[in-house]
């Protein structure tokens, strides 16, 4: 007799073949990997972390045309919890670190234009400062389907801090953000991609479910507190997104033309 897990694998495999457009992904059965893009700023600033709105639109337009569908954090959460989750044929995750105002001004409308969602990681100690998202902007974006996570209180590198400092950075930012968005904050993005084994333990104890690092690669969600991402930088705009991804060897299956 088949176990429930075996049954799910067989059932979902058949459903994927017949349906074509979408399939149910049973976490351990199909062992998928999902690209997670990491952006920072959208604008004209001349630094590696800022890309133009035109560059960002060329990315999301191409991804949309190629059939990629962005996942919500709720869907990511289900994957991490090993739940059988209905996924689009070409899943994609988009993240933004640092909570800049330009995310609201440029990225948010473009994401909506292409029916995409993203998650934004907020430095809670500087919410509302001149170049950062305000509380009302965060709430407006959330109401439109965007997700939010912690990027700590002060953006100090967690891997360099004392255990007590890390606890404060992770716990206080979580509480602050939960008060703003009125729902649980399950994800953290480590500033500068910095963490230690203590950081991961403290994040778990603070009630997070997962942590985004800046380790490069396509994510398989086997290690939820060191999730990999693919950063898109200013200098990348001279190349196509697919060129960058393929050159870095991340996504053999992500073959599309820009
Ligand atoms: Zn950051």
mmCIF file of C-alpha atoms and ligand atoms in Angstrom:
data_model
loop_
_atom_site.group_PDB
_atom_site.id
_atom_site.type_symbol
_atom_site.label_atom_id
_atom_site.label_comp_id
_atom_site.label_asym_id
_atom_site.label_seq_id
_atom_site.Cartn_x
_atom_site.Cartn_y
_atom_site.Cartn_z
ATOM 1 C CA UNK A 1 0.000 0.000 0.000
ATOM 2 C CA UNK A 2 1.269 3.435 -0.845
ATOM 3 C CA UNK A 3 2.118 5.868 1.911
ATOM 4 C CA UNK A 4 0.450 9.249 1.703
ATOM 5 C CA UNK A 5 3.721 10.761 0.550
ATOM 6 C CA UNK A 6 4.182 8.197 -2.217
ATOM 7 C CA UNK A 7 0.608 8.716 -3.302
ATOM 8 C CA UNK A 8 1.116 12.466 -3.451
ATOM 9 C CA UNK A 9 4.219 12.050 -5.593
ATOM 10 C CA UNK A 10 2.456 9.803 -8.087
ATOM 11 C CA UNK A 11 -0.703 11.840 -8.113
ATOM 12 C CA UNK A 12 1.003 15.159 -8.571
ATOM 13 C CA UNK A 13 3.318 13.803 -11.240
ATOM 14 C CA UNK A 14 0.353 12.700 -13.296
ATOM 15 C CA UNK A 15 -1.462 15.944 -12.728
ATOM 16 C CA UNK A 16 1.578 17.902 -13.924
ATOM 17 C CA UNK A 17 1.751 15.935 -17.157
ATOM 18 C CA UNK A 18 -1.923 16.335 -17.965
ATOM 19 C CA UNK A 19 -2.511 19.867 -16.827
ATOM 20 C CA UNK A 20 0.538 21.400 -18.455
ATOM 21 C CA UNK A 21 -0.019 24.908 -17.153
ATOM 22 C CA UNK A 22 0.419 24.256 -13.485
ATOM 23 C CA UNK A 23 1.205 21.431 -11.186
ATOM 24 C CA UNK A 24 1.312 20.590 -7.548
ATOM 25 C CA UNK A 25 4.793 20.418 -6.227
ATOM 26 C CA UNK A 26 5.327 17.939 -3.455
ATOM 27 C CA UNK A 27 8.428 19.309 -1.776
ATOM 28 C CA UNK A 28 10.612 16.255 -1.383
ATOM 29 C CA UNK A 29 9.262 14.498 -4.401
ATOM 30 C CA UNK A 30 10.143 16.819 -7.255
ATOM 31 C CA UNK A 31 13.054 18.630 -5.670
ATOM 32 C CA UNK A 32 12.500 21.856 -7.533
ATOM 33 C CA UNK A 33 14.663 24.898 -7.322
ATOM 34 C CA UNK A 34 13.379 28.430 -7.566
ATOM 35 C CA UNK A 35 15.314 31.563 -8.552
ATOM 36 C CA UNK A 36 15.146 34.393 -6.016
ATOM 37 C CA UNK A 37 16.115 37.799 -7.357
ATOM 38 C CA UNK A 38 17.562 40.431 -5.022
ATOM 39 C CA UNK A 39 17.206 44.113 -5.812
ATOM 40 C CA UNK A 40 18.042 47.168 -3.704
ATOM 41 C CA UNK A 41 17.408 50.601 -5.216
ATOM 42 C CA UNK A 42 15.638 51.770 -8.354
ATOM 43 C CA UNK A 43 16.728 55.169 -9.666
ATOM 44 C CA UNK A 44 19.538 57.153 -11.206
ATOM 45 C CA UNK A 45 22.142 56.930 -8.428
ATOM 46 C CA UNK A 46 25.487 55.756 -9.710
ATOM 47 C CA UNK A 47 26.277 52.872 -7.398
ATOM 48 C CA UNK A 48 26.267 49.097 -7.752
ATOM 49 C CA UNK A 49 23.022 48.692 -5.832
ATOM 50 C CA UNK A 50 20.907 51.031 -7.942
ATOM 51 C CA UNK A 51 19.396 50.083 -11.266
ATOM 52 C CA UNK A 52 17.256 52.323 -13.427
ATOM 53 C CA UNK A 53 13.491 51.937 -13.637
ATOM 54 C CA UNK A 54 13.975 51.032 -17.306
ATOM 55 C CA UNK A 55 16.370 48.261 -16.337
ATOM 56 C CA UNK A 56 13.950 46.946 -13.736
ATOM 57 C CA UNK A 57 11.051 47.075 -16.169
ATOM 58 C CA UNK A 58 13.069 45.214 -18.800
ATOM 59 C CA UNK A 59 13.651 42.470 -16.210
ATOM 60 C CA UNK A 60 10.067 42.074 -15.059
ATOM 61 C CA UNK A 61 8.647 42.480 -18.566
ATOM 62 C CA UNK A 62 10.871 39.718 -19.908
ATOM 63 C CA UNK A 63 10.174 37.466 -16.958
ATOM 64 C CA UNK A 64 6.451 38.043 -17.374
ATOM 65 C CA UNK A 65 6.557 37.383 -21.110
ATOM 66 C CA UNK A 66 8.436 34.162 -20.489
ATOM 67 C CA UNK A 67 5.706 32.972 -18.170
ATOM 68 C CA UNK A 68 7.364 33.447 -14.798
ATOM 69 C CA UNK A 69 4.973 33.914 -11.903
ATOM 70 C CA UNK A 70 6.087 35.494 -8.657
ATOM 71 C CA UNK A 71 5.394 33.744 -5.364
ATOM 72 C CA UNK A 72 4.086 35.388 -2.206
ATOM 73 C CA UNK A 73 5.852 34.846 1.094
ATOM 74 C CA UNK A 74 2.869 32.783 2.143
ATOM 75 C CA UNK A 75 3.603 30.382 -0.712
ATOM 76 C CA UNK A 76 7.297 30.347 0.194
ATOM 77 C CA UNK A 77 6.314 29.596 3.762
ATOM 78 C CA UNK A 78 4.285 26.600 2.612
ATOM 79 C CA UNK A 79 7.258 25.309 0.650
ATOM 80 C CA UNK A 80 9.516 25.664 3.685
ATOM 81 C CA UNK A 81 6.997 23.841 5.838
ATOM 82 C CA UNK A 82 7.072 20.974 3.337
ATOM 83 C CA UNK A 83 3.429 21.416 2.506
ATOM 84 C CA UNK A 84 2.133 20.325 -0.852
ATOM 85 C CA UNK A 85 1.595 23.663 -2.516
ATOM 86 C CA UNK A 86 0.135 24.650 -5.846
ATOM 87 C CA UNK A 87 2.890 26.396 -7.755
ATOM 88 C CA UNK A 88 2.944 28.008 -11.159
ATOM 89 C CA UNK A 89 4.901 26.256 -13.867
ATOM 90 C CA UNK A 90 7.688 28.849 -13.685
ATOM 91 C CA UNK A 91 7.897 30.150 -10.128
ATOM 92 C CA UNK A 92 10.023 33.151 -9.259
ATOM 93 C CA UNK A 93 10.662 35.095 -6.074
ATOM 94 C CA UNK A 94 11.545 38.800 -6.058
ATOM 95 C CA UNK A 95 13.061 40.472 -2.999
ATOM 96 C CA UNK A 96 14.127 44.049 -2.230
ATOM 97 C CA UNK A 97 16.496 44.892 0.619
ATOM 98 C CA UNK A 98 16.878 48.170 2.562
ATOM 99 C CA UNK A 99 13.374 49.655 2.278
ATOM 100 C CA UNK A 100 14.172 52.629 0.063
ATOM 101 C CA UNK A 101 11.496 55.131 -0.943
ATOM 102 C CA UNK A 102 12.290 54.416 -4.593
ATOM 103 C CA UNK A 103 10.906 50.901 -4.103
ATOM 104 C CA UNK A 104 7.501 52.534 -3.650
ATOM 105 C CA UNK A 105 7.953 55.124 -6.377
ATOM 106 C CA UNK A 106 9.281 52.875 -9.155
ATOM 107 C CA UNK A 107 9.309 49.165 -8.305
ATOM 108 C CA UNK A 108 5.826 48.978 -6.788
ATOM 109 C CA UNK A 109 3.934 50.379 -9.819
ATOM 110 C CA UNK A 110 6.005 48.298 -12.239
ATOM 111 C CA UNK A 111 5.360 45.129 -10.260
ATOM 112 C CA UNK A 112 1.644 45.909 -10.350
ATOM 113 C CA UNK A 113 1.804 46.647 -14.082
ATOM 114 C CA UNK A 114 3.111 43.125 -14.707
ATOM 115 C CA UNK A 115 0.923 41.456 -12.047
ATOM 116 C CA UNK A 116 3.899 40.530 -9.907
ATOM 117 C CA UNK A 117 4.548 40.574 -6.193
ATOM 118 C CA UNK A 118 7.742 41.017 -4.227
ATOM 119 C CA UNK A 119 8.855 41.064 -0.618
ATOM 120 C CA UNK A 120 10.563 44.108 0.875
ATOM 121 C CA UNK A 121 12.996 43.891 3.791
ATOM 122 C CA UNK A 122 12.800 46.915 6.057
ATOM 123 C CA UNK A 123 15.381 48.502 8.357
ATOM 124 C CA UNK A 124 12.927 49.393 11.076
ATOM 125 C CA UNK A 125 15.098 51.988 12.833
ATOM 126 C CA UNK A 126 15.020 54.328 9.820
ATOM 127 C CA UNK A 127 11.453 53.894 8.545
ATOM 128 C CA UNK A 128 10.162 57.235 7.266
ATOM 129 C CA UNK A 129 13.541 58.895 6.874
ATOM 130 C CA UNK A 130 13.956 61.029 3.765
ATOM 131 C CA UNK A 131 14.897 58.282 1.325
ATOM 132 C CA UNK A 132 13.068 55.380 2.993
ATOM 133 C CA UNK A 133 9.575 53.946 2.924
ATOM 134 C CA UNK A 134 7.055 55.450 5.319
ATOM 135 C CA UNK A 135 4.603 53.498 7.440
ATOM 136 C CA UNK A 136 1.700 54.484 5.196
ATOM 137 C CA UNK A 137 3.585 53.456 2.055
ATOM 138 C CA UNK A 138 4.394 50.073 3.593
ATOM 139 C CA UNK A 139 0.717 49.613 4.450
ATOM 140 C CA UNK A 140 -0.407 50.676 0.980
ATOM 141 C CA UNK A 141 2.002 48.228 -0.647
ATOM 142 C CA UNK A 142 0.914 45.454 1.700
ATOM 143 C CA UNK A 143 -2.749 46.099 0.885
ATOM 144 C CA UNK A 144 -1.830 45.663 -2.780
ATOM 145 C CA UNK A 145 -0.309 42.234 -2.147
ATOM 146 C CA UNK A 146 3.331 43.042 -1.436
ATOM 147 C CA UNK A 147 5.059 41.280 1.464
ATOM 148 C CA UNK A 148 7.413 42.594 4.128
ATOM 149 C CA UNK A 149 10.193 41.197 6.251
ATOM 150 C CA UNK A 150 12.827 42.384 8.671
ATOM 151 C CA UNK A 151 16.178 43.782 7.620
ATOM 152 C CA UNK A 152 16.981 44.411 11.317
ATOM 153 C CA UNK A 153 16.761 47.644 13.293
ATOM 154 C CA UNK A 154 20.066 49.311 12.365
ATOM 155 C CA UNK A 155 21.469 47.315 9.408
ATOM 156 C CA UNK A 156 24.610 46.358 11.320
ATOM 157 C CA UNK A 157 26.292 43.146 10.179
ATOM 158 C CA UNK A 158 24.810 40.423 12.373
ATOM 159 C CA UNK A 159 27.825 38.163 12.049
ATOM 160 C CA UNK A 160 29.970 40.790 13.791
ATOM 161 C CA UNK A 161 27.651 41.556 16.728
ATOM 162 C CA UNK A 162 27.359 40.077 20.210
ATOM 163 C CA UNK A 163 24.602 37.587 20.875
ATOM 164 C CA UNK A 164 22.639 40.174 22.861
ATOM 165 C CA UNK A 165 22.926 42.723 20.058
ATOM 166 C CA UNK A 166 21.737 40.194 17.485
ATOM 167 C CA UNK A 167 18.776 39.318 19.694
ATOM 168 C CA UNK A 168 17.740 42.976 19.855
ATOM 169 C CA UNK A 169 18.213 43.530 16.105
ATOM 170 C CA UNK A 170 16.070 40.534 15.223
ATOM 171 C CA UNK A 171 13.414 40.718 17.934
ATOM 172 C CA UNK A 172 12.773 44.479 17.956
ATOM 173 C CA UNK A 173 12.589 44.790 14.182
ATOM 174 C CA UNK A 174 10.135 41.899 14.075
ATOM 175 C CA UNK A 175 7.842 43.480 16.674
ATOM 176 C CA UNK A 176 7.991 46.927 15.044
ATOM 177 C CA UNK A 177 7.179 45.599 11.611
ATOM 178 C CA UNK A 178 4.411 43.346 12.902
ATOM 179 C CA UNK A 179 2.790 46.381 14.518
ATOM 180 C CA UNK A 180 2.952 48.262 11.213
ATOM 181 C CA UNK A 181 1.625 45.557 8.921
ATOM 182 C CA UNK A 182 -0.695 43.934 11.453
ATOM 183 C CA UNK A 183 0.439 40.409 10.715
ATOM 184 C CA UNK A 184 3.262 38.053 11.552
ATOM 185 C CA UNK A 185 6.752 38.689 10.192
ATOM 186 C CA UNK A 186 8.312 35.338 9.361
ATOM 187 C CA UNK A 187 11.238 36.326 7.153
ATOM 188 C CA UNK A 188 14.445 38.218 7.783
ATOM 189 C CA UNK A 189 17.110 39.301 5.311
ATOM 190 C CA UNK A 190 20.557 39.520 6.903
ATOM 191 C CA UNK A 191 22.169 42.942 6.288
ATOM 192 C CA UNK A 192 25.180 42.585 4.042
ATOM 193 C CA UNK A 193 24.493 38.865 3.978
ATOM 194 C CA UNK A 194 26.362 38.642 7.289
ATOM 195 C CA UNK A 195 25.502 35.921 9.777
ATOM 196 C CA UNK A 196 27.064 33.335 12.052
ATOM 197 C CA UNK A 197 25.758 30.045 13.372
ATOM 198 C CA UNK A 198 24.593 32.002 16.438
ATOM 199 C CA UNK A 199 22.653 34.368 14.179
ATOM 200 C CA UNK A 200 20.707 31.518 12.640
ATOM 201 C CA UNK A 201 19.898 30.058 16.033
ATOM 202 C CA UNK A 202 18.771 33.422 17.416
ATOM 203 C CA UNK A 203 16.633 34.093 14.336
ATOM 204 C CA UNK A 204 14.864 30.811 14.869
ATOM 205 C CA UNK A 205 14.385 31.489 18.581
ATOM 206 C CA UNK A 206 13.039 34.966 17.790
ATOM 207 C CA UNK A 207 10.244 33.316 15.831
ATOM 208 C CA UNK A 208 11.385 33.709 12.264
ATOM 209 C CA UNK A 209 10.745 30.910 9.850
ATOM 210 C CA UNK A 210 13.484 31.704 7.366
ATOM 211 C CA UNK A 211 16.363 34.019 6.541
ATOM 212 C CA UNK A 212 17.573 35.317 3.199
ATOM 213 C CA UNK A 213 21.331 35.449 2.795
ATOM 214 C CA UNK A 214 23.303 36.851 -0.125
ATOM 215 C CA UNK A 215 24.778 33.480 -0.959
ATOM 216 C CA UNK A 216 24.476 33.056 -4.700
ATOM 217 C CA UNK A 217 22.374 30.354 -6.199
ATOM 218 C CA UNK A 218 18.957 29.006 -6.946
ATOM 219 C CA UNK A 219 17.046 28.130 -3.819
ATOM 220 C CA UNK A 220 15.866 24.617 -2.982
ATOM 221 C CA UNK A 221 14.645 25.523 0.545
ATOM 222 C CA UNK A 222 16.486 22.725 2.287
ATOM 223 C CA UNK A 223 18.170 25.197 4.662
ATOM 224 C CA UNK A 224 15.547 27.855 5.447
ATOM 225 C CA UNK A 225 17.842 30.150 7.448
ATOM 226 C CA UNK A 226 20.503 30.491 4.766
ATOM 227 C CA UNK A 227 18.380 30.957 1.679
ATOM 228 C CA UNK A 228 20.256 31.884 -1.483
ATOM 229 C CA UNK A 229 19.484 34.776 -3.810
ATOM 230 C CA UNK A 230 20.636 36.208 -7.132
ATOM 231 C CA UNK A 231 21.551 39.901 -6.815
ATOM 232 C CA UNK A 232 20.903 42.208 -9.744
ATOM 233 C CA UNK A 233 23.418 45.053 -9.792
ATOM 234 C CA UNK A 234 23.878 48.310 -11.688
ATOM 235 C CA UNK A 235 26.643 46.906 -13.855
ATOM 236 C CA UNK A 236 24.362 44.062 -14.915
ATOM 237 C CA UNK A 237 22.284 46.386 -17.067
ATOM 238 C CA UNK A 238 24.773 46.177 -19.898
ATOM 239 C CA UNK A 239 23.876 42.497 -20.118
ATOM 240 C CA UNK A 240 20.608 40.659 -20.252
ATOM 241 C CA UNK A 241 19.262 39.080 -17.096
ATOM 242 C CA UNK A 242 19.370 35.660 -18.695
ATOM 243 C CA UNK A 243 22.998 36.204 -19.675
ATOM 244 C CA UNK A 244 23.905 37.053 -16.108
ATOM 245 C CA UNK A 245 22.073 34.101 -14.652
ATOM 246 C CA UNK A 246 23.395 31.619 -17.146
ATOM 247 C CA UNK A 247 26.928 32.973 -16.968
ATOM 248 C CA UNK A 248 26.875 32.487 -13.230
ATOM 249 C CA UNK A 249 25.639 28.966 -13.820
ATOM 250 C CA UNK A 250 22.641 29.339 -11.556
ATOM 251 C CA UNK A 251 19.722 28.312 -13.678
ATOM 252 C CA UNK A 252 20.316 25.828 -16.475
ATOM 253 C CA UNK A 253 16.547 25.688 -16.960
ATOM 254 C CA UNK A 254 16.016 29.440 -17.029
ATOM 255 C CA UNK A 255 16.535 29.811 -20.742
ATOM 256 C CA UNK A 256 14.771 32.853 -22.038
ATOM 257 C CA UNK A 257 15.689 35.741 -24.266
ATOM 258 C CA UNK A 258 15.720 39.375 -23.250
HETATM 259 ZN ZN1 LIG B 1 20.791 45.785 3.288
#
